[in-house]
PDB file of C-alpha atoms and ligand atoms in Angstrom:
ATOM      1  CA  MET A   1       0.000   0.000   0.000  1.00 40.00           C
ATOM      2  CA  THR A   2       2.834   2.360   0.833  1.00 50.00           C
ATOM      3  CA  THR A   3       6.527   2.216   0.130  1.00 66.00           C
ATOM      4  CA  THR A   4       9.030   1.910   2.945  1.00 81.00           C
ATOM      5  CA  ARG A   5      10.914   5.113   3.544  1.00 90.00           C
ATOM      6  CA  LYS A   6      14.665   5.031   3.083  1.00 94.00           C
ATOM      7  CA  VAL A   7      17.105   6.827   5.351  1.00 97.00           C
ATOM      8  CA  LEU A   8      20.768   7.284   4.476  1.00 98.00           C
ATOM      9  CA  ILE A   9      22.862   7.397   7.657  1.00 98.00           C
ATOM     10  CA  VAL A  10      26.220   9.145   7.231  1.00 98.00           C
ATOM     11  CA  GLU A  11      28.332   8.688  10.328  1.00 97.00           C
ATOM     12  CA  ASP A  12      31.996   7.712  10.700  1.00 97.00           C
ATOM     13  CA  GLU A  13      31.509   6.313  14.218  1.00 96.00           C
ATOM     14  CA  ARG A  14      30.485   2.851  13.111  1.00 96.00           C
ATOM     15  CA  ASP A  15      28.943   1.711  16.396  1.00 96.00           C
ATOM     16  CA  LEU A  16      26.717   4.772  16.469  1.00 96.00           C
ATOM     17  CA  ALA A  17      25.804   4.374  12.788  1.00 97.00           C
ATOM     18  CA  GLU A  18      24.774   0.770  13.378  1.00 97.00           C
ATOM     19  CA  LEU A  19      22.820   1.574  16.528  1.00 96.00           C
ATOM     20  CA  VAL A  20      20.861   4.265  14.694  1.00 97.00           C
ATOM     21  CA  ALA A  21      20.298   1.933  11.727  1.00 97.00           C
ATOM     22  CA  LEU A  22      18.997  -0.834  13.990  1.00 95.00           C
ATOM     23  CA  ASN A  23      16.515   1.487  15.670  1.00 94.00           C
ATOM     24  CA  LEU A  24      15.322   3.008  12.409  1.00 94.00           C
ATOM     25  CA  GLU A  25      14.787  -0.459  10.953  1.00 92.00           C
ATOM     26  CA  ARG A  26      12.741  -1.378  14.020  1.00 89.00           C
ATOM     27  CA  ALA A  27      10.647   1.721  13.410  1.00 87.00           C
ATOM     28  CA  GLY A  28       9.945   0.527   9.870  1.00 87.00           C
ATOM     29  CA  PHE A  29      12.539   2.392   7.799  1.00 91.00           C
ATOM     30  CA  ASP A  30      14.993   1.012   5.272  1.00 93.00           C
ATOM     31  CA  THR A  31      18.518   2.179   5.973  1.00 96.00           C
ATOM     32  CA  THR A  32      21.754   2.626   4.058  1.00 97.00           C
ATOM     33  CA  LEU A  33      25.062   3.459   5.754  1.00 98.00           C
ATOM     34  CA  ALA A  34      27.946   5.629   4.610  1.00 98.00           C
ATOM     35  CA  HIS A  35      31.050   6.350   6.685  1.00 97.00           C
ATOM     36  CA  ASP A  36      32.690   9.292   4.953  1.00 97.00           C
ATOM     37  CA  GLY A  37      31.719  12.278   2.847  1.00 96.00           C
ATOM     38  CA  ARG A  38      32.514  10.824  -0.555  1.00 97.00           C
ATOM     39  CA  GLU A  39      30.740   7.571   0.234  1.00 97.00           C
ATOM     40  CA  ALA A  40      27.750   9.697   1.317  1.00 97.00           C
ATOM     41  CA  LEU A  41      27.485  11.448  -2.057  1.00 97.00           C
ATOM     42  CA  ALA A  42      27.751   8.151  -3.925  1.00 96.00           C
ATOM     43  CA  ALA A  43      25.175   6.470  -1.671  1.00 97.00           C
ATOM     44  CA  ALA A  44      22.763   9.401  -1.968  1.00 96.00           C
ATOM     45  CA  ALA A  45      22.919   9.246  -5.768  1.00 93.00           C
ATOM     46  CA  ARG A  46      22.540   5.454  -5.772  1.00 93.00           C
ATOM     47  CA  SER A  47      19.945   4.742  -3.095  1.00 90.00           C
ATOM     48  CA  ARG A  48      17.677   7.799  -3.546  1.00 90.00           C
ATOM     49  CA  PRO A  49      16.909   8.170   0.169  1.00 95.00           C
ATOM     50  CA  ASP A  50      13.813   9.934   1.516  1.00 94.00           C
ATOM     51  CA  LEU A  51      15.939  11.527   4.231  1.00 96.00           C
ATOM     52  CA  ILE A  52      19.638  11.837   5.084  1.00 97.00           C
ATOM     53  CA  LEU A  53      21.141  11.857   8.586  1.00 97.00           C
ATOM     54  CA  LEU A  54      24.447  13.625   8.141  1.00 95.00           C
ATOM     55  CA  ASP A  55      27.236  13.844  10.701  1.00 94.00           C
ATOM     56  CA  VAL A  56      29.136  17.147  10.550  1.00 89.00           C
ATOM     57  CA  MET A  57      32.652  15.885  11.329  1.00 89.00           C
ATOM     58  CA  LEU A  58      33.436  13.319   8.650  1.00 93.00           C
ATOM     59  CA  PRO A  59      36.565  12.071   6.881  1.00 93.00           C
ATOM     60  CA  GLU A  60      37.124  12.974   3.204  1.00 92.00           C
ATOM     61  CA  LEU A  61      34.450  15.680   2.997  1.00 92.00           C
ATOM     62  CA  SER A  62      32.793  17.449   5.927  1.00 90.00           C
ATOM     63  CA  GLY A  63      29.070  17.072   6.491  1.00 91.00           C
ATOM     64  CA  THR A  64      28.468  20.711   5.610  1.00 88.00           C
ATOM     65  CA  GLU A  65      30.338  20.282   2.322  1.00 90.00           C
ATOM     66  CA  VAL A  66      28.321  17.117   1.584  1.00 94.00           C
ATOM     67  CA  ALA A  67      25.075  19.019   2.301  1.00 92.00           C
ATOM     68  CA  LYS A  68      26.076  21.822  -0.086  1.00 90.00           C
ATOM     69  CA  ARG A  69      26.886  19.368  -2.872  1.00 93.00           C
ATOM     70  CA  LEU A  70      23.638  17.439  -2.332  1.00 93.00           C
ATOM     71  CA  ARG A  71      21.720  20.710  -2.662  1.00 88.00           C
ATOM     72  CA  LEU A  72      23.495  21.580  -5.925  1.00 89.00           C
ATOM     73  CA  ASP A  73      22.671  18.223  -7.548  1.00 88.00           C
ATOM     74  CA  PRO A  74      19.105  18.329  -8.935  1.00 84.00           C
ATOM     75  CA  SER A  75      18.571  14.621  -8.149  1.00 87.00           C
ATOM     76  CA  THR A  76      19.230  15.171  -4.415  1.00 90.00           C
ATOM     77  CA  ALA A  77      18.379  18.871  -4.010  1.00 86.00           C
ATOM     78  CA  ASP A  78      15.022  18.171  -2.347  1.00 86.00           C
ATOM     79  CA  VAL A  79      16.041  15.335   0.005  1.00 92.00           C
ATOM     80  CA  PRO A  80      15.592  16.468   3.623  1.00 93.00           C
ATOM     81  CA  ILE A  81      18.812  16.507   5.665  1.00 93.00           C
ATOM     82  CA  ILE A  82      19.177  16.285   9.440  1.00 92.00           C
ATOM     83  CA  MET A  83      22.688  17.162  10.612  1.00 90.00           C
ATOM     84  CA  LEU A  84      24.215  15.279  13.555  1.00 91.00           C
ATOM     85  CA  THR A  85      26.456  17.617  15.519  1.00 85.00           C
ATOM     86  CA  ALA A  86      28.644  17.320  18.604  1.00 82.00           C
ATOM     87  CA  LYS A  87      28.265  19.873  21.412  1.00 68.00           C
ATOM     88  CA  ALA A  88      31.656  21.320  20.490  1.00 61.00           C
ATOM     89  CA  GLU A  89      30.432  21.968  16.980  1.00 62.00           C
ATOM     90  CA  GLU A  90      27.787  24.540  17.831  1.00 63.00           C
ATOM     91  CA  ALA A  91      29.142  26.933  15.226  1.00 60.00           C
ATOM     92  CA  ASP A  92      28.780  24.130  12.735  1.00 56.00           C
ATOM     93  CA  GLU A  93      25.095  23.785  13.567  1.00 57.00           C
ATOM     94  CA  VAL A  94      24.533  27.220  12.143  1.00 55.00           C
ATOM     95  CA  ILE A  95      26.742  26.447   9.168  1.00 59.00           C
ATOM     96  CA  GLY A  96      24.849  23.200   8.745  1.00 57.00           C
ATOM     97  CA  LEU A  97      21.523  24.963   8.459  1.00 67.00           C
ATOM     98  CA  ALA A  98      23.009  27.641   6.223  1.00 66.00           C
ATOM     99  CA  SER A  99      24.300  24.864   3.967  1.00 71.00           C
ATOM    100  CA  GLY A 100      20.752  23.680   3.373  1.00 76.00           C
ATOM    101  CA  ALA A 101      20.116  21.200   6.196  1.00 83.00           C
ATOM    102  CA  ASP A 102      16.508  21.013   7.408  1.00 83.00           C
ATOM    103  CA  ASP A 103      17.239  20.365  11.056  1.00 84.00           C
ATOM    104  CA  TYR A 104      20.013  19.250  13.386  1.00 84.00           C
ATOM    105  CA  VAL A 105      20.303  16.981  16.404  1.00 88.00           C
ATOM    106  CA  THR A 106      23.071  17.442  18.961  1.00 86.00           C
ATOM    107  CA  LYS A 107      25.069  14.430  20.189  1.00 88.00           C
ATOM    108  CA  PRO A 108      24.575  12.607  22.412  1.00 88.00           C
ATOM    109  CA  PHE A 109      20.937  12.283  21.382  1.00 91.00           C
ATOM    110  CA  SER A 110      18.174   9.952  22.490  1.00 91.00           C
ATOM    111  CA  LEU A 111      16.963   7.644  19.728  1.00 91.00           C
ATOM    112  CA  ARG A 112      13.374   8.540  20.591  1.00 88.00           C
ATOM    113  CA  VAL A 113      14.112  12.220  19.996  1.00 89.00           C
ATOM    114  CA  LEU A 114      15.918  11.415  16.763  1.00 93.00           C
ATOM    115  CA  LEU A 115      12.937   9.368  15.494  1.00 90.00           C
ATOM    116  CA  ALA A 116      10.530  12.180  16.373  1.00 88.00           C
ATOM    117  CA  ARG A 117      12.677  14.700  14.480  1.00 90.00           C
ATOM    118  CA  ILE A 118      12.875  12.377  11.476  1.00 93.00           C
ATOM    119  CA  GLU A 119       9.074  12.015  11.418  1.00 87.00           C
ATOM    120  CA  THR A 120       8.632  15.788  11.694  1.00 85.00           C
ATOM    121  CA  VAL A 121      11.055  16.556   8.882  1.00 87.00           C
ATOM    122  CA  LEU A 122       9.537  13.867   6.642  1.00 87.00           C
ATOM    123  CA  ARG A 123       6.023  15.153   7.318  1.00 80.00           C
ATOM    124  CA  ARG A 124       7.119  18.672   6.419  1.00 79.00           C
ATOM    125  CA  ALA A 125       8.776  17.398   3.248  1.00 78.00           C
ATOM    126  CA  ASP A 126       5.727  15.403   2.122  1.00 73.00           C
ATOM    127  CA  PRO A 127       2.543  16.588   3.861  1.00 64.00           C
ATOM    128  CA  ASP A 128       0.311  14.337   1.750  1.00 64.00           C
ATOM    129  CA  ARG A 129       1.992  11.188   2.921  1.00 60.00           C
ATOM    130  CA  ASP A 130       0.185  11.014   6.259  1.00 56.00           C
ATOM    131  CA  GLN A 131      -3.132  10.959   4.450  1.00 59.00           C
ATOM    132  CA  ARG A 132      -2.009   8.076   2.274  1.00 63.00           C
ATOM    133  CA  SER A 133      -0.499   5.951   5.009  1.00 76.00           C
ATOM    134  CA  THR A 134      -2.982   6.507   7.830  1.00 82.00           C
ATOM    135  CA  LEU A 135      -6.336   4.783   8.303  1.00 84.00           C
ATOM    136  CA  ASN A 136      -8.704   6.460  10.760  1.00 83.00           C
ATOM    137  CA  ALA A 137     -11.836   5.324  12.555  1.00 84.00           C
ATOM    138  CA  GLY A 138     -13.060   7.499  15.402  1.00 82.00           C
ATOM    139  CA  PRO A 139     -10.222   7.718  17.941  1.00 87.00           C
ATOM    140  CA  ILE A 140      -8.277   4.946  16.184  1.00 89.00           C
ATOM    141  CA  GLU A 141      -5.351   5.882  13.971  1.00 89.00           C
ATOM    142  CA  LEU A 142      -3.579   3.077  12.131  1.00 88.00           C
ATOM    143  CA  ARG A 143      -0.313   3.807  10.334  1.00 86.00           C
ATOM    144  CA  THR A 144       0.342   1.327   7.603  1.00 80.00           C
ATOM    145  CA  ASP A 145       3.890   2.522   6.910  1.00 75.00           C
ATOM    146  CA  THR A 146       5.251   2.087  10.431  1.00 77.00           C
ATOM    147  CA  HIS A 147       2.722  -0.562  11.604  1.00 81.00           C
ATOM    148  CA  ARG A 148       1.726   1.539  14.605  1.00 87.00           C
ATOM    149  CA  VAL A 149      -1.730   1.949  16.086  1.00 91.00           C
ATOM    150  CA  LEU A 150      -2.757   4.903  18.216  1.00 91.00           C
ATOM    151  CA  VAL A 151      -5.991   5.234  20.179  1.00 90.00           C
ATOM    152  CA  SER A 152      -6.645   8.859  21.139  1.00 86.00           C
ATOM    153  CA  GLY A 153      -2.948   9.466  20.542  1.00 85.00           C
ATOM    154  CA  THR A 154      -1.703   6.642  22.784  1.00 88.00           C
ATOM    155  CA  GLU A 155       0.138   3.760  21.172  1.00 90.00           C
ATOM    156  CA  VAL A 156      -1.424   0.309  21.394  1.00 92.00           C
ATOM    157  CA  HIS A 157       0.713  -2.734  20.667  1.00 91.00           C
ATOM    158  CA  LEU A 158      -0.994  -5.269  18.419  1.00 87.00           C
ATOM    159  CA  THR A 159       0.142  -8.566  17.002  1.00 86.00           C
ATOM    160  CA  LEU A 160       0.522  -8.698  13.218  1.00 81.00           C
ATOM    161  CA  THR A 161      -2.773 -10.582  12.862  1.00 83.00           C
ATOM    162  CA  GLU A 162      -4.618  -8.088  15.076  1.00 89.00           C
ATOM    163  CA  PHE A 163      -3.104  -5.228  13.087  1.00 90.00           C
ATOM    164  CA  ARG A 164      -4.262  -6.737   9.782  1.00 88.00           C
ATOM    165  CA  LEU A 165      -7.717  -7.475  11.157  1.00 90.00           C
ATOM    166  CA  LEU A 166      -8.109  -3.894  12.295  1.00 93.00           C
ATOM    167  CA  ALA A 167      -6.853  -2.517   8.959  1.00 90.00           C
ATOM    168  CA  THR A 168      -9.278  -4.798   7.101  1.00 88.00           C
ATOM    169  CA  LEU A 169     -12.205  -3.649   9.257  1.00 90.00           C
ATOM    170  CA  ILE A 170     -11.370   0.044   8.805  1.00 88.00           C
ATOM    171  CA  GLU A 171     -10.927  -0.374   5.055  1.00 83.00           C
ATOM    172  CA  GLY A 172     -14.319  -2.111   5.013  1.00 80.00           C
ATOM    173  CA  ALA A 173     -15.831   1.248   6.056  1.00 76.00           C
ATOM    174  CA  GLY A 174     -18.794  -0.260   7.898  1.00 79.00           C
ATOM    175  CA  ALA A 175     -19.396  -3.246   5.629  1.00 81.00           C
ATOM    176  CA  VAL A 176     -19.994  -6.584   7.353  1.00 86.00           C
ATOM    177  CA  LEU A 177     -17.023  -8.877   6.812  1.00 87.00           C
ATOM    178  CA  GLY A 178     -17.439 -12.612   7.149  1.00 86.00           C
ATOM    179  CA  ARG A 179     -15.005 -14.677   9.182  1.00 84.00           C
ATOM    180  CA  LYS A 180     -13.681 -16.405   6.059  1.00 81.00           C
ATOM    181  CA  GLU A 181     -13.026 -13.074   4.380  1.00 81.00           C
ATOM    182  CA  LEU A 182     -11.289 -11.765   7.505  1.00 83.00           C
ATOM    183  CA  MET A 183      -9.165 -14.891   7.732  1.00 81.00           C
ATOM    184  CA  ARG A 184      -8.149 -14.622   4.105  1.00 78.00           C
ATOM    185  CA  ARG A 185      -7.173 -10.981   4.427  1.00 78.00           C
ATOM    186  CA  ALA A 186      -5.667 -10.952   7.902  1.00 77.00           C
ATOM    187  CA  ILE A 187      -4.025 -14.350   8.138  1.00 72.00           C
ATOM    188  CA  GLY A 188      -3.485 -15.105   4.465  1.00 68.00           C
ATOM    189  CA  PRO A 189      -4.567 -17.951   2.215  1.00 62.00           C
ATOM    190  CA  GLY A 190      -3.258 -21.437   2.834  1.00 63.00           C
ATOM    191  CA  VAL A 191      -3.209 -21.173   6.623  1.00 64.00           C
ATOM    192  CA  ARG A 192      -5.745 -23.549   8.145  1.00 67.00           C
ATOM    193  CA  VAL A 193      -7.581 -21.934  10.999  1.00 70.00           C
ATOM    194  CA  THR A 194     -11.120 -22.292  12.246  1.00 76.00           C
ATOM    195  CA  PRO A 195     -13.603 -19.386  12.291  1.00 74.00           C
ATOM    196  CA  ARG A 196     -13.246 -19.553  16.056  1.00 80.00           C
ATOM    197  CA  THR A 197      -9.651 -18.330  15.633  1.00 81.00           C
ATOM    198  CA  ILE A 198     -10.976 -15.028  14.286  1.00 84.00           C
ATOM    199  CA  ASP A 199     -13.219 -14.678  17.348  1.00 87.00           C
ATOM    200  CA  VAL A 200     -10.236 -15.188  19.631  1.00 87.00           C
ATOM    201  CA  HIS A 201      -8.187 -12.556  17.774  1.00 89.00           C
ATOM    202  CA  MET A 202     -11.151 -10.164  17.784  1.00 91.00           C
ATOM    203  CA  THR A 203     -11.621 -10.528  21.529  1.00 92.00           C
ATOM    204  CA  ALA A 204      -7.935  -9.753  22.099  1.00 93.00           C
ATOM    205  CA  LEU A 205      -8.067  -6.825  19.661  1.00 94.00           C
ATOM    206  CA  ARG A 206     -11.146  -5.281  21.299  1.00 94.00           C
ATOM    207  CA  LYS A 207      -9.545  -5.584  24.713  1.00 94.00           C
ATOM    208  CA  LYS A 208      -6.361  -3.843  23.569  1.00 95.00           C
ATOM    209  CA  LEU A 209      -8.334  -1.015  21.978  1.00 93.00           C
ATOM    210  CA  GLY A 210     -10.065  -0.272  25.295  1.00 91.00           C
ATOM    211  CA  ASP A 211     -13.195   1.886  24.891  1.00 89.00           C
ATOM    212  CA  ALA A 212     -12.572   2.113  21.146  1.00 89.00           C
ATOM    213  CA  GLY A 213     -13.000  -1.682  21.004  1.00 91.00           C
ATOM    214  CA  ARG A 214     -16.753  -1.074  21.088  1.00 88.00           C
ATOM    215  CA  LEU A 215     -16.528   0.230  17.507  1.00 90.00           C
ATOM    216  CA  ILE A 216     -16.047  -3.368  16.414  1.00 91.00           C
ATOM    217  CA  GLU A 217     -19.514  -4.890  16.194  1.00 90.00           C
ATOM    218  CA  THR A 218     -20.277  -8.580  16.073  1.00 90.00           C
ATOM    219  CA  VAL A 219     -22.879  -9.367  13.428  1.00 87.00           C
ATOM    220  CA  ARG A 220     -24.460 -12.566  14.638  1.00 86.00           C
ATOM    221  CA  GLY A 221     -23.985 -15.527  12.344  1.00 82.00           C
ATOM    222  CA  VAL A 222     -22.042 -13.492   9.782  1.00 86.00           C
ATOM    223  CA  GLY A 223     -18.936 -11.798  11.080  1.00 89.00           C
ATOM    224  CA  TYR A 224     -17.786  -8.339  12.074  1.00 92.00           C
ATOM    225  CA  ARG A 225     -18.013  -4.744  11.028  1.00 90.00           C
ATOM    226  CA  LEU A 226     -16.537  -1.508  12.228  1.00 88.00           C
ATOM    227  CA  ASP A 227     -19.177   0.983  13.374  1.00 80.00           C
ATOM    228  CA  ALA A 228     -20.060   2.877  10.181  1.00 55.00           C
ATOM    229  CA  ALA A 229     -20.857   6.154  11.947  1.00 65.00           C
ATOM    230  CA  ALA A 230     -17.389   6.267  13.468  1.00 55.00           C
ATOM    231  CA  THR A 231     -15.683   5.714  10.126  1.00 50.00           C
ATOM    232  CA  ALA A 232     -17.977   8.239   8.396  1.00 48.00           C
ATOM    233  CA  ASP A 233     -17.184  10.851  11.064  1.00 51.00           C
ATOM    234  CA  ALA A 234     -13.484  10.264  10.574  1.00 48.00           C
ATOM    235  CA  ALA A 235     -13.874  10.613   6.807  1.00 48.00           C
ATOM    236  CA  ALA A 236     -15.801  13.867   7.284  1.00 50.00           C
ATOM    237  CA  ASP A 237     -13.050  15.200   9.586  1.00 53.00           C
ATOM    238  CA  ALA A 238     -10.429  14.324   6.999  1.00 50.00           C
ATOM    239  CA  ALA A 239     -12.450  16.060   4.264  1.00 49.00           C
ATOM    240  CA  GLU A 240     -12.801  19.223   6.383  1.00 49.00           C
ATOM    241  CA  GLY A 241      -9.159  19.232   7.430  1.00 43.00           C
TER     242      GLY A 241
HETATM  243 CA1   CA B   1      32.069  12.248  13.149  1.00 70.91          CA
END
């Protein structure tokens, strides 16, 4: 439904580069690593990243020089750049932004903060993307790109099957979905499960969604549907916004 976003990580401290890569991958990004300025330019041209994390102090070419060159090349001119700076490089932060970077994060940084900044910069760079990758129903927000589910802004952790069931119900926009149909779409063809399995997953899903779980209605003898009014309201909100 959506493509995975690619982040190019340019950092000569290999342990840090790998730690950042690991955490970004966990958050649903694809990552590419480069360890010096020249490698960064080559990787940016080759892998066409959606965002570049760029350390300032790099061998071969400095981060600021890399940023300037990326901006001059039409194929990379629009790629958002977040500079990674050390405390001692405060002057470079300013230079970094003057060189065309979109934001900077000062080392040492928390990975949670870094992820939040990445999301913010990406959203700014492509405001339509949220619309494409988010399914809404009442207080439920399901992000298909990062596989996260929020209820009234609070993250809820679902299993893959629960996530797919919920996505299928929201996409159904109030239509009644039979257990067989739900199994096919949420578990996949060729896996032998009984209709009862769907009921078990649904019970767990409703519980995890808390109050919002009531939006999932059981249609006796047929299957399930997501409360149509809730999905219609969400659609109306999206149309107004
Ligand atoms: Ca460095």
